[in-house]
Coordinates of C-alpha atoms in Angstrom, one line a residue:
Chain A
M1 CA 89.4 53.4 167.1
R2 CA 88.1 56.7 165.2
N3 CA 87.2 57.1 161.5
I4 CA 88.6 60.1 159.8
G5 CA 87.3 61.7 156.5
V6 CA 89.7 63.7 154.4
K7 CA 89.5 66.0 151.4
V8 CA 92.7 66.0 149.3
S9 CA 93.7 68.0 146.0
Y10 CA 96.5 66.6 143.7
D11 CA 97.9 67.4 140.5
G12 CA 97.8 63.8 138.6
S13 CA 100.5 64.5 136.1
G14 CA 103.4 62.2 138.1
F15 CA 100.8 59.6 139.1
N16 CA 99.9 56.4 137.8
G17 CA 96.1 57.2 139.3
F18 CA 94.9 57.5 142.5
Q19 CA 94.7 53.8 143.8
S20 CA 97.7 51.6 144.7
Q21 CA 98.7 49.1 142.3
P22 CA 101.9 47.0 141.3
Y23 CA 103.6 49.7 139.2
G24 CA 104.1 53.1 139.3
R25 CA 103.6 55.8 141.9
T26 CA 100.2 56.4 143.1
V27 CA 98.3 58.8 145.4
Q28 CA 97.1 56.1 147.7
H29 CA 100.4 54.9 148.0
E30 CA 102.1 58.3 149.0
I31 CA 99.0 59.1 151.2
E32 CA 99.6 56.0 153.2
K33 CA 103.3 56.4 153.6
A34 CA 102.5 59.6 155.0
I35 CA 100.3 58.0 157.7
R36 CA 102.6 55.7 158.4
H37 CA 105.3 58.2 159.1
L38 CA 103.0 60.3 161.6
T39 CA 101.3 57.6 163.5
G40 CA 103.3 54.1 162.7
E41 CA 99.8 52.5 161.6
E42 CA 99.9 50.4 158.5
I43 CA 96.8 51.8 157.4
V44 CA 94.7 51.1 153.8
I45 CA 92.5 54.4 152.9
I46 CA 89.8 54.1 151.3
G47 CA 89.1 56.6 148.2
S48 CA 85.6 57.8 147.2
G49 CA 86.7 56.0 143.4
R50 CA 89.8 55.8 141.5
T51 CA 91.0 58.2 139.0
D52 CA 93.1 57.2 136.5
A53 CA 96.9 58.3 135.6
G54 CA 97.2 61.9 134.8
V55 CA 93.8 62.8 136.2
H56 CA 93.7 65.7 138.8
A57 CA 91.7 66.3 141.6
M58 CA 90.6 69.3 143.6
G59 CA 88.3 67.7 146.1
Q60 CA 89.1 63.8 146.1
V61 CA 87.6 62.4 149.4
F62 CA 89.1 59.4 151.4
N63 CA 88.7 58.0 154.9
F64 CA 90.6 55.6 157.3
H65 CA 90.3 54.0 160.4
T66 CA 92.9 54.9 163.1
A67 CA 93.8 54.7 167.0
S68 CA 95.8 57.6 166.7
T69 CA 94.6 60.4 169.2
I70 CA 96.1 63.2 166.9
P71 CA 93.3 66.2 167.2
T72 CA 91.1 66.5 164.4
E73 CA 92.6 69.8 163.3
R74 CA 96.1 68.8 163.2
W75 CA 95.6 65.9 160.5
A76 CA 95.9 68.3 157.4
I77 CA 99.2 70.0 158.7
A78 CA 100.7 66.9 159.8
L79 CA 100.1 65.2 156.8
N80 CA 101.0 68.0 154.3
T81 CA 104.4 68.2 155.8
R82 CA 105.1 64.6 154.9
L83 CA 103.7 64.8 151.4
S84 CA 105.3 66.0 148.2
K85 CA 104.2 69.2 146.5
D86 CA 102.0 67.1 144.1
I87 CA 99.4 66.5 147.0
V88 CA 97.7 68.9 149.2
I89 CA 95.3 67.6 152.3
L90 CA 92.6 70.2 152.6
E91 CA 90.4 69.2 155.6
A92 CA 90.2 66.5 157.9
W93 CA 86.8 65.8 159.8
D94 CA 86.0 63.0 162.5
V95 CA 83.1 61.0 160.4
P96 CA 81.0 58.3 161.9
L97 CA 82.5 54.7 162.1
E98 CA 80.2 53.5 159.4
F99 CA 81.0 56.5 156.8
H100 CA 82.6 54.8 153.9
S101 CA 83.9 57.5 151.3
R102 CA 82.6 55.7 148.3
R103 CA 79.5 54.1 149.4
S104 CA 78.3 56.9 151.4
A105 CA 79.0 59.6 148.5
K106 CA 75.8 61.2 147.1
R107 CA 77.2 63.3 144.1
K108 CA 80.2 63.8 142.4
T109 CA 81.4 66.4 140.0
Y110 CA 83.9 66.5 137.4
R111 CA 85.4 69.0 135.3
Y112 CA 86.8 68.8 131.8
S113 CA 88.9 71.6 130.4
I114 CA 89.8 72.3 127.0
D115 CA 92.3 75.3 125.9
L116 CA 90.9 77.0 123.1
N117 CA 94.0 79.1 122.2
K118 CA 96.0 79.1 119.0
F119 CA 99.3 77.8 121.3
P120 CA 98.6 76.2 124.4
D121 CA 98.8 78.2 127.7
V122 CA 102.2 77.0 129.1
F123 CA 100.9 77.4 132.9
M124 CA 97.8 75.5 132.2
R125 CA 99.4 73.0 130.1
P126 CA 99.3 70.1 132.4
Y127 CA 95.5 70.4 133.1
R128 CA 93.6 71.3 129.9
F129 CA 93.3 69.4 126.5
H130 CA 94.6 71.9 123.8
H131 CA 92.1 72.2 120.9
P132 CA 93.1 75.2 118.8
T133 CA 90.7 74.4 115.8
K134 CA 87.2 76.0 115.8
L135 CA 84.5 74.2 117.8
N136 CA 80.7 74.8 117.8
I137 CA 80.2 75.4 121.5
A138 CA 76.3 75.9 121.1
A139 CA 76.0 72.4 119.5
M140 CA 78.2 70.7 122.7
E141 CA 75.6 72.5 124.8
E142 CA 72.7 71.2 123.1
G143 CA 74.4 67.6 122.8
L144 CA 75.3 67.5 126.6
A145 CA 71.7 68.3 127.5
Y146 CA 70.6 64.9 126.3
L147 CA 72.8 63.2 129.0
V148 CA 71.2 64.8 131.7
G149 CA 68.9 62.5 134.0
R150 CA 68.6 58.6 134.6
H151 CA 70.2 56.5 131.8
D152 CA 72.0 53.4 131.0
F153 CA 75.6 55.0 130.1
T154 CA 76.8 51.8 128.2
S155 CA 77.7 53.8 125.2
Y156 CA 79.8 56.3 127.1
T157 CA 81.9 54.0 129.1
S158 CA 85.1 51.7 128.4
I159 CA 84.7 48.4 127.1
H160 CA 87.1 47.4 130.2
S161 CA 84.2 48.5 132.7
T162 CA 83.2 45.5 135.2
K163 CA 79.8 46.8 136.5
P164 CA 76.6 44.7 136.5
H165 CA 75.0 47.4 134.9
H166 CA 75.7 50.8 133.7
I167 CA 72.7 53.0 134.8
R168 CA 73.7 56.2 136.2
T169 CA 71.8 59.6 136.9
I170 CA 73.4 62.9 135.6
Y171 CA 72.0 65.6 138.0
E172 CA 73.5 68.5 136.1
A173 CA 75.7 69.2 133.1
S174 CA 76.9 72.3 131.6
F175 CA 79.5 74.3 129.7
Q176 CA 81.5 77.5 131.2
L177 CA 83.7 79.6 128.9
E178 CA 86.3 81.6 130.1
E179 CA 88.8 83.7 128.3
G180 CA 91.0 81.0 126.3
A181 CA 89.4 77.8 128.1
L182 CA 86.2 76.0 127.9
H183 CA 85.2 73.5 130.8
M184 CA 82.6 71.1 131.2
Y185 CA 81.1 70.4 134.6
I186 CA 79.1 67.3 135.4
T187 CA 77.5 66.0 138.4
G188 CA 76.1 62.6 139.0
N189 CA 75.3 60.0 141.7
G190 CA 78.3 57.9 140.5
F191 CA 80.4 57.7 137.3
L192 CA 81.4 54.5 135.0
Y193 CA 85.0 53.8 134.1
N194 CA 86.1 56.6 131.3
M195 CA 82.7 57.9 131.3
V196 CA 83.4 61.6 131.6
R197 CA 86.5 61.3 128.9
V198 CA 83.8 59.3 126.5
I199 CA 81.3 62.0 126.9
M200 CA 83.8 64.5 126.0
G201 CA 85.3 62.8 123.3
T202 CA 82.0 62.5 121.9
L203 CA 81.0 66.0 122.3
L204 CA 84.5 67.1 120.7
W205 CA 83.0 65.5 117.4
V206 CA 79.7 67.2 118.2
G207 CA 81.9 70.3 118.3
Q208 CA 84.0 69.5 115.2
G209 CA 80.6 69.1 113.0
K210 CA 81.2 65.3 112.7
L211 CA 78.1 64.4 114.7
K212 CA 74.6 66.4 115.4
P213 CA 73.9 67.4 118.9
A214 CA 71.0 64.8 118.9
D215 CA 73.6 61.9 118.0
M216 CA 74.1 62.3 121.6
G217 CA 70.9 61.0 122.4
R218 CA 71.0 58.3 119.7
I219 CA 74.1 57.1 120.8
L220 CA 72.8 56.9 124.5
E221 CA 69.8 54.8 123.3
G222 CA 72.2 52.5 121.3
K223 CA 74.1 51.1 124.5
S224 CA 77.0 50.2 122.5
R225 CA 80.8 51.8 123.0
S226 CA 81.5 51.8 119.4
L227 CA 79.0 54.3 118.8
A228 CA 80.3 57.1 120.5
G229 CA 83.8 59.0 119.8
P230 CA 87.1 58.8 121.3
T231 CA 88.3 59.0 124.9
A232 CA 89.3 62.4 125.6
M233 CA 93.0 62.5 127.1
A234 CA 93.2 62.3 130.9
H235 CA 95.1 65.5 131.7
G236 CA 91.9 67.8 131.0
L237 CA 89.8 66.1 133.6
T238 CA 90.1 67.0 137.2
L239 CA 87.4 65.5 140.2
V240 CA 85.9 69.0 141.6
D241 CA 84.0 67.6 144.6
V242 CA 82.5 64.5 146.0
E243 CA 79.2 65.5 148.4
Y244 CA 77.8 63.4 151.2
G245 CA 74.8 65.3 152.1
G246 CA 76.2 66.0 155.7
W247 CA 78.1 63.2 156.0
S248 CA 75.0 60.9 157.1
A249 CA 74.8 57.1 157.1
P250 CA 75.3 55.5 153.8
E251 CA 72.3 55.7 151.1
P252 CA 73.9 53.8 148.3
L253 CA 74.9 55.1 144.8
D254 CA 73.8 53.3 141.7
D255 CA 77.2 51.8 141.6
H256 CA 77.7 50.6 145.3
E257 CA 77.2 47.1 144.8
S258 CA 80.5 46.1 143.1
D259 CA 83.1 46.1 145.3
F260 CA 85.5 44.4 142.8
R261 CA 85.8 47.3 140.8
D262 CA 84.0 50.6 141.8
E263 CA 86.0 52.5 139.4
D264 CA 86.0 56.3 138.9
E265 CA 87.0 58.3 135.8
E266 CA 90.2 58.2 134.1
Chain B
M1 CA 119.3 88.7 106.4
R2 CA 116.2 89.4 108.6
N3 CA 115.5 90.0 112.2
I4 CA 112.5 88.3 113.9
G5 CA 110.9 89.2 117.2
V6 CA 109.5 86.5 119.0
K7 CA 107.2 86.7 121.9
V8 CA 107.7 83.4 124.5
S9 CA 105.9 81.8 127.4
Y10 CA 107.3 79.5 129.8
D11 CA 107.5 77.9 133.0
G12 CA 110.3 78.6 134.7
S13 CA 110.1 75.7 137.2
G14 CA 112.5 73.5 135.3
F15 CA 115.0 76.3 134.2
N16 CA 118.1 77.6 135.6
G17 CA 116.9 81.2 134.1
F18 CA 116.5 82.5 130.8
Q19 CA 120.0 83.3 130.0
S20 CA 122.6 80.8 128.8
Q21 CA 125.1 79.9 131.3
P22 CA 127.7 77.0 131.9
Y23 CA 125.4 75.1 134.3
G24 CA 122.0 73.9 134.1
R25 CA 118.9 74.0 131.5
T26 CA 117.9 77.6 130.3
V27 CA 115.4 78.9 128.3
Q28 CA 117.8 80.5 125.8
H29 CA 119.7 77.6 125.2
E30 CA 116.6 75.3 124.5
I31 CA 115.5 78.1 122.0
E32 CA 118.9 78.3 120.3
K33 CA 118.6 74.5 119.8
A34 CA 115.4 74.6 117.9
I35 CA 116.3 77.1 116.0
R36 CA 119.5 75.2 115.1
H37 CA 117.4 72.2 114.4
L38 CA 114.9 74.1 112.1
T39 CA 117.3 76.2 110.2
G40 CA 120.8 74.9 110.7
E41 CA 121.9 78.1 111.9
E42 CA 124.0 78.6 114.8
I43 CA 122.5 81.8 116.6
V44 CA 122.4 83.6 119.6
I45 CA 119.1 85.3 120.6
I46 CA 118.6 88.4 122.2
G47 CA 116.5 88.4 125.3
S48 CA 114.5 91.5 126.6
G49 CA 116.1 90.7 130.0
R50 CA 117.2 87.8 132.2
T51 CA 115.0 86.1 134.4
D52 CA 116.3 84.3 137.2
A53 CA 115.8 80.5 137.7
G54 CA 112.3 79.6 138.7
V55 CA 110.6 82.7 137.2
H56 CA 108.1 82.4 134.8
A57 CA 107.2 84.4 131.6
M58 CA 103.8 84.9 129.8
G59 CA 105.3 87.3 127.5
Q60 CA 109.1 87.3 127.2
V61 CA 110.5 89.1 124.2
F62 CA 113.6 87.8 122.2
N63 CA 114.8 88.6 118.7
F64 CA 117.5 87.1 116.2
H65 CA 119.0 87.5 112.7
T66 CA 118.4 84.7 110.5
A67 CA 119.1 84.1 106.7
S68 CA 116.2 81.3 106.8
T69 CA 113.1 82.1 104.4
I70 CA 110.8 80.4 106.4
P71 CA 107.4 82.7 106.1
T72 CA 106.8 84.7 109.5
E73 CA 103.7 83.1 110.2
R74 CA 105.3 79.5 110.5
W75 CA 108.2 80.2 113.0
A76 CA 105.7 80.0 116.2
I77 CA 104.2 76.3 115.1
A78 CA 107.8 75.5 113.6
L79 CA 109.5 76.2 116.9
N80 CA 106.8 74.8 119.2
T81 CA 107.0 71.3 117.7
R82 CA 110.8 71.3 118.6
L83 CA 110.4 72.8 122.1
S84 CA 109.7 71.0 125.1
K85 CA 106.4 71.4 127.0
D86 CA 107.5 74.2 129.3
I87 CA 108.3 76.8 126.3
V88 CA 105.4 78.0 124.0
I89 CA 106.5 80.4 121.2
L90 CA 103.3 83.0 121.1
E91 CA 103.9 85.1 118.0
A92 CA 107.0 86.1 115.7
W93 CA 107.3 89.2 113.6
D94 CA 109.2 90.4 111.2
V95 CA 111.3 93.4 112.8
P96 CA 113.7 96.1 111.5
L97 CA 117.1 95.0 111.6
E98 CA 118.1 97.6 113.9
F99 CA 115.2 96.2 116.5
H100 CA 116.6 95.1 119.8
S101 CA 114.5 93.1 122.2
R102 CA 116.4 94.9 125.4
R103 CA 117.6 98.2 123.9
S104 CA 114.2 99.0 122.1
A105 CA 112.1 98.0 124.8
K106 CA 109.8 100.7 126.5
R107 CA 107.9 99.3 129.1
K108 CA 107.9 96.1 130.9
T109 CA 105.1 94.6 133.3
Y110 CA 105.9 91.9 136.0
R111 CA 103.2 90.1 138.3
Y112 CA 104.3 88.8 141.7
S113 CA 101.8 86.1 143.0
I114 CA 100.8 85.2 146.7
D115 CA 98.3 82.1 147.5
L116 CA 96.3 83.5 150.5
N117 CA 94.6 79.7 151.5
K118 CA 95.4 78.1 154.5
F119 CA 96.7 75.0 152.3
P120 CA 98.3 75.8 148.9
D121 CA 96.3 75.5 145.4
V122 CA 98.1 72.6 144.3
F123 CA 97.5 73.5 140.8
M124 CA 99.0 77.1 140.8
R125 CA 101.8 75.9 143.5
P126 CA 104.8 76.3 141.1
Y127 CA 103.4 80.0 140.4
R128 CA 102.3 81.6 143.9
F129 CA 104.4 82.1 146.9
H130 CA 102.0 80.5 149.7
H131 CA 101.6 82.8 152.4
P132 CA 98.8 81.8 154.5
T133 CA 98.9 84.0 157.7
K134 CA 97.1 87.5 157.6
L135 CA 98.4 90.2 155.5
N136 CA 97.0 93.9 155.8
I137 CA 96.6 94.4 152.1
A138 CA 95.3 97.8 152.2
A139 CA 98.7 98.8 154.2
M140 CA 100.8 97.0 151.5
E141 CA 98.5 99.0 148.6
E142 CA 99.8 102.3 150.5
G143 CA 103.1 101.1 150.5
L144 CA 103.6 100.1 147.2
A145 CA 102.4 103.8 146.0
Y146 CA 105.8 105.2 147.2
L147 CA 107.5 103.6 145.0
V148 CA 105.6 105.2 141.7
G149 CA 107.6 107.6 140.0
R150 CA 111.2 107.8 138.8
H151 CA 113.5 106.8 141.7
D152 CA 116.9 105.7 142.7
F153 CA 115.6 102.0 143.4
T154 CA 119.3 101.2 145.4
S155 CA 117.5 100.1 148.5
Y156 CA 115.3 97.7 146.6
T157 CA 118.3 96.1 144.6
S158 CA 120.1 93.2 145.1
I159 CA 123.7 94.1 146.3
H160 CA 124.9 92.0 143.4
S161 CA 123.8 94.7 140.8
T162 CA 126.6 95.8 138.4
K163 CA 124.7 98.6 137.1
P164 CA 126.3 102.2 137.0
H165 CA 123.1 103.7 138.6
H166 CA 119.8 102.5 139.6
I167 CA 117.3 105.4 138.5
R168 CA 114.3 103.6 137.1
T169 CA 110.8 104.7 136.4
I170 CA 107.5 103.0 137.9
Y171 CA 104.9 104.1 135.8
E172 CA 101.9 101.9 137.4
A173 CA 101.9 99.4 140.5
S174 CA 98.8 97.8 141.8
F175 CA 97.3 95.1 143.5
Q176 CA 94.6 92.8 142.4
L177 CA 92.7 90.5 144.6
E178 CA 91.3 87.3 143.4
E179 CA 89.7 84.2 145.5
G180 CA 92.5 82.7 147.4
A181 CA 95.3 85.0 145.5
L182 CA 97.0 88.4 145.5
H183 CA 98.5 89.6 142.8
M184 CA 100.9 92.7 142.6
Y185 CA 101.2 94.2 138.8
I186 CA 104.2 96.5 138.4
T187 CA 105.0 98.4 135.2
G188 CA 108.3 100.4 134.5
N189 CA 111.1 101.3 132.0
G190 CA 113.4 98.6 133.3
F191 CA 114.0 96.5 136.2
L192 CA 117.0 96.2 138.2
Y193 CA 118.3 92.4 139.8
N194 CA 116.0 91.3 142.1
M195 CA 113.8 94.7 142.2
V196 CA 110.3 93.3 142.4
R197 CA 111.2 90.5 144.7
V198 CA 112.9 92.9 147.0
I199 CA 109.9 95.2 146.8
M200 CA 107.6 92.4 147.2
G201 CA 109.6 90.8 150.4
T202 CA 109.4 94.3 151.9
L203 CA 105.7 94.7 151.3
L204 CA 105.2 91.6 153.0
W205 CA 106.9 93.1 156.1
V206 CA 104.3 95.7 155.5
G207 CA 101.3 93.3 155.3
Q208 CA 102.7 91.6 158.6
G209 CA 102.8 94.8 160.4
K210 CA 106.5 94.8 160.5
L211 CA 106.9 98.1 158.8
K212 CA 104.4 101.0 158.1
P213 CA 103.5 102.1 154.6
A214 CA 105.5 104.9 154.9
D215 CA 108.5 103.0 155.4
M216 CA 108.3 102.0 151.7
G217 CA 109.5 105.8 150.9
R218 CA 111.9 106.4 154.0
I219 CA 113.6 103.0 152.7
L220 CA 113.7 104.2 149.2
E221 CA 115.2 107.5 150.4
G222 CA 118.0 105.6 152.5
K223 CA 119.5 104.0 149.2
S224 CA 120.8 100.8 150.8
R225 CA 119.7 97.4 150.4
S226 CA 120.1 96.5 154.0
L227 CA 117.3 98.6 155.0
A228 CA 114.7 96.7 152.8
G229 CA 113.1 93.3 153.5
P230 CA 114.1 89.7 152.4
T231 CA 114.0 88.9 148.5
A232 CA 110.7 87.0 147.9
M233 CA 110.9 83.7 146.5
A234 CA 111.5 83.6 142.5
H235 CA 108.6 81.0 141.8
G236 CA 106.1 83.9 142.6
L237 CA 107.3 86.2 139.9
T238 CA 106.0 86.2 136.2
L239 CA 107.1 88.7 133.3
V240 CA 103.8 89.4 132.0
D241 CA 104.8 91.7 128.9
V242 CA 107.1 93.6 127.2
E243 CA 106.3 96.7 125.5
Y244 CA 107.6 98.4 122.2
G245 CA 105.4 101.3 121.4
G246 CA 104.8 99.9 117.8
W247 CA 108.0 98.2 117.3
S248 CA 109.8 101.9 116.4
A249 CA 113.6 102.2 116.7
P250 CA 115.3 102.1 120.1
E251 CA 114.6 105.0 122.3
P252 CA 116.7 103.8 125.3
L253 CA 115.4 102.5 128.5
D254 CA 117.0 104.0 131.6
D255 CA 119.0 101.0 131.8
H256 CA 120.3 100.7 128.3
E257 CA 123.9 101.6 128.4
S258 CA 125.3 98.7 130.3
D259 CA 125.7 95.7 128.0
F260 CA 127.9 93.7 130.6
R261 CA 124.8 93.0 132.7
D262 CA 121.9 94.5 131.7
E263 CA 119.9 92.0 134.3
D264 CA 116.1 91.6 134.9
E265 CA 114.4 90.5 137.9
E266 CA 114.9 87.0 139.3

């Protein structure tokens, strides 16, 4: 038996999220089907976390155990030929048997992208939230800085979170401005359900002048979802990368303890 | 009666080309339908040229005559709310009654984009031709330079061209390399049917070492489509811009004389 780790990108537009569920097309189901076609095995893959309907991934990671003897370097191409155009396997590695793509993860990075043009860029439309009116980006940057560090993110989490606690660490968070677009990059040891989207929705209120930058910290301290802004739309969110620190044996994330619902961002 | 000039972008993936025809969804038909919903008028729009099925546009131009009194600055937003997500109107202007988006055009710029990554960038997949194996880009640049100037482009045109002659002027042509992608930009006074795609298909042979750069000139002089390489796939091609030199009265393009089939690139 081997354990294979895989990095995958997908355009989330056509999926009802990453994780298999009774209704709708999911990334997990499509990948499991491709593995079954390739090896004949009925395998359940383990994702580094969920992504909700409409959320994209540049570098989602999953792993699976297999008895197949397909050489490591052949997995990516063999799976890509069996997958639809909106999923692309980027790399596959042999990992230690105990490697678990969710529990072993050390850092995750998400990007939330906003189209600032008067009319949307038609080519980026599925990947950016269109916000044509003026935003105070300096204020948004100042507000975002309040969230860096180890905090209880109850205020910035969906009320549907089932986690025993909401303490997470944000290592880095910043905005990048490019022609016609604003990107927020955020890296942490784990993210709660809708966390990046609620942060972005609240920062949009800051950018619109409805909140002050310091309100981001006040809302954090208040530990109530009702204090924060709306959940920003799913299609602006992309899981950029999952890091494992050399694929070493698992050192738990803050959110490792609950197997029941170790959800990730929408 | 007024004449309105409009700049429009579209993702060509879901269209059977720009120009209305008996079968399939077309950009022209969708726009004419939106104008009809807005003004009640049955209007035929005049595009700066055709684009074939799968070809995209960042800045296609069309014009139409209307009795509507809708203020100029309202047209873009009014049409966008009536169009599907893969068409975005960018600007509208009042133009002189004699302005004709095809006959008045002075310069057109196309881009052909190639994804050089080992596995395709899933987000750019509809807009770039995936070519993961090695290309000699310096040789392609050298080959492209043979085409700049005023030439008979019979060799680099579909045999289905119905034009009386194939003389066109290329003002500028160059490659731009970005991370994981190669773009060819080409600007001329007019383009024949499949011209950019045949040029790109032939340059790919140069990049693969099947032809030498100087063969691009030899093929040009041979004036036969059979000498050139294949027609590159449609989805890598984007109409970037159409220029009018200040929307002045028409000074004809090389290809203005035939109204029957003033085709543009696939």
